[in-house]
Amino acid sequence: MTTGTNLSTAQHPLADRIRDLAHKRNAVILAHNYQLPDVQDVADFVGDSLGLSQEAARSNADVIVFCGVHFMAETASILCPDKTVLIPDLEAGCSLSDTLTAAQLKAWKERYPEAAVVTYVNTSAAVKALSDYCCTSSNAVKVVQSIPEDQPVLFGPDMFLGAFVARTTGRKNLHLWAGECHVHAAVRPEDVERAREAHPGADFLIHPECGCVTSCMVYLKDKDLKQENAFITSTEGMVRHVTASPKREFVVATETGILHRMKNVAPGKAFFPVSDAMECKYMKMITMEKLVRTLDQGVYEVKVPKDIAERARLPIERMVAIT
Ligand code: 13P
Ligand code: SF4
């Protein structure tokens, strides 16, 4: 199970109104791990990209309110063509998704016609429609491993996640797109060093989109950063880790919104961001006020054109099936 139900009591003055409206509309509220604390607290489910896609696919609600970024709502709309999918702010985009357009992918594929195309879920529906498989950070390795070893793979758009997959699978025929997320790419090995010195007994949780991932993997290989103390994993992998680990302190290298979720699921433990600057401005565009407007007025609907949705469904279904 990659999604978690909300464990804390909703305290925000608009929380009751939101729950009421959601009930009246038969709406389910899904919130990504990077959302503002109040939004996480009022949601029905909080989780990572994969878990929320799975939750959308299995939901019986008439309306899915996606508190996350645009590509996530598009994915939900493709998986649930008969449901209304709403996002509280249409401007909530993703800088990583913008680094690979459908035209760029088309041209890349023409250069490697025999290759399988694996794209990260952080892409537009038009890019997914040109892909053979989609993946998230929690199943990228397994998705690539499911492709015959002698078949070349085009992997995009995140180059750090791609480098992580290439090293983990040992695959030499993985071609990487040079895209990155501005929030994660900014994490440098020096940030990790500083945090290691400040919290020597802590476990290190590192998202594979981070700019430090390649050097951290080298550290891990050299046993400089002890294997038992460092974990490169998706946001929900991190949440699972802090719940299960006997450790009391964790240094977290991903968007800082996840610290709220961690405090909820593992009260009494201490969490330190590797850098306070790790904030995704797009994720933070979703506010409680906008959530009220969404439920009240039924805005903004995210609907993917039928021809694109039909072509994007298979790669997304493959992603949801591989956990
Ligand atoms: P997860 O797939 O780990 O939820 O990450 C999504 C994302 O946008 C990372 O920046
Ligand atoms: Fe996109 Fe980066 Fe924000 Fe994740 S943190 S939604 S990859 S911009």
Short mmCIF file of C-alpha atoms in Angstrom, two decimals, residues 51 58 60 74 91 93 128 130 132 141 159 175 182 195 203 226-227 233 243-244 257 269 275 300:
data_model
loop_
_atom_site.label_atom_id
_atom_site.label_comp_id
_atom_site.label_asym_id
_atom_site.label_seq_id
_atom_site.Cartn_x
_atom_site.Cartn_y
_atom_site.Cartn_z
CA GLY A 51 -0.16 5.54 -4.60
CA ARG A 58 -9.95 2.27 -7.42
CA ASN A 60 -15.95 4.96 -6.29
CA GLU A 74 -4.15 14.37 -15.96
CA GLU A 91 -1.16 26.93 -12.84
CA GLY A 93 2.68 22.79 -13.10
CA LYS A 128 2.88 9.69 -21.99
CA LEU A 130 4.27 8.57 -27.02
CA ASP A 132 5.64 2.43 -23.96
CA VAL A 141 13.85 0.18 -11.49
CA MET A 159 18.52 12.45 -15.58
CA HIS A 175 19.72 6.50 -22.95
CA HIS A 182 14.70 22.56 -10.03
CA ALA A 195 23.82 17.34 7.30
CA ASP A 203 19.30 7.89 8.71
CA LYS A 226 27.16 3.55 5.30
CA GLN A 227 24.68 1.37 3.43
CA THR A 233 13.75 6.07 -2.30
CA THR A 243 7.51 4.40 10.42
CA ALA A 244 9.37 1.09 10.44
CA GLY A 257 6.12 19.29 2.69
CA LYS A 269 10.80 11.15 15.97
CA SER A 275 18.06 22.04 2.88
CA TYR A 300 -10.97 23.48 -12.61
#
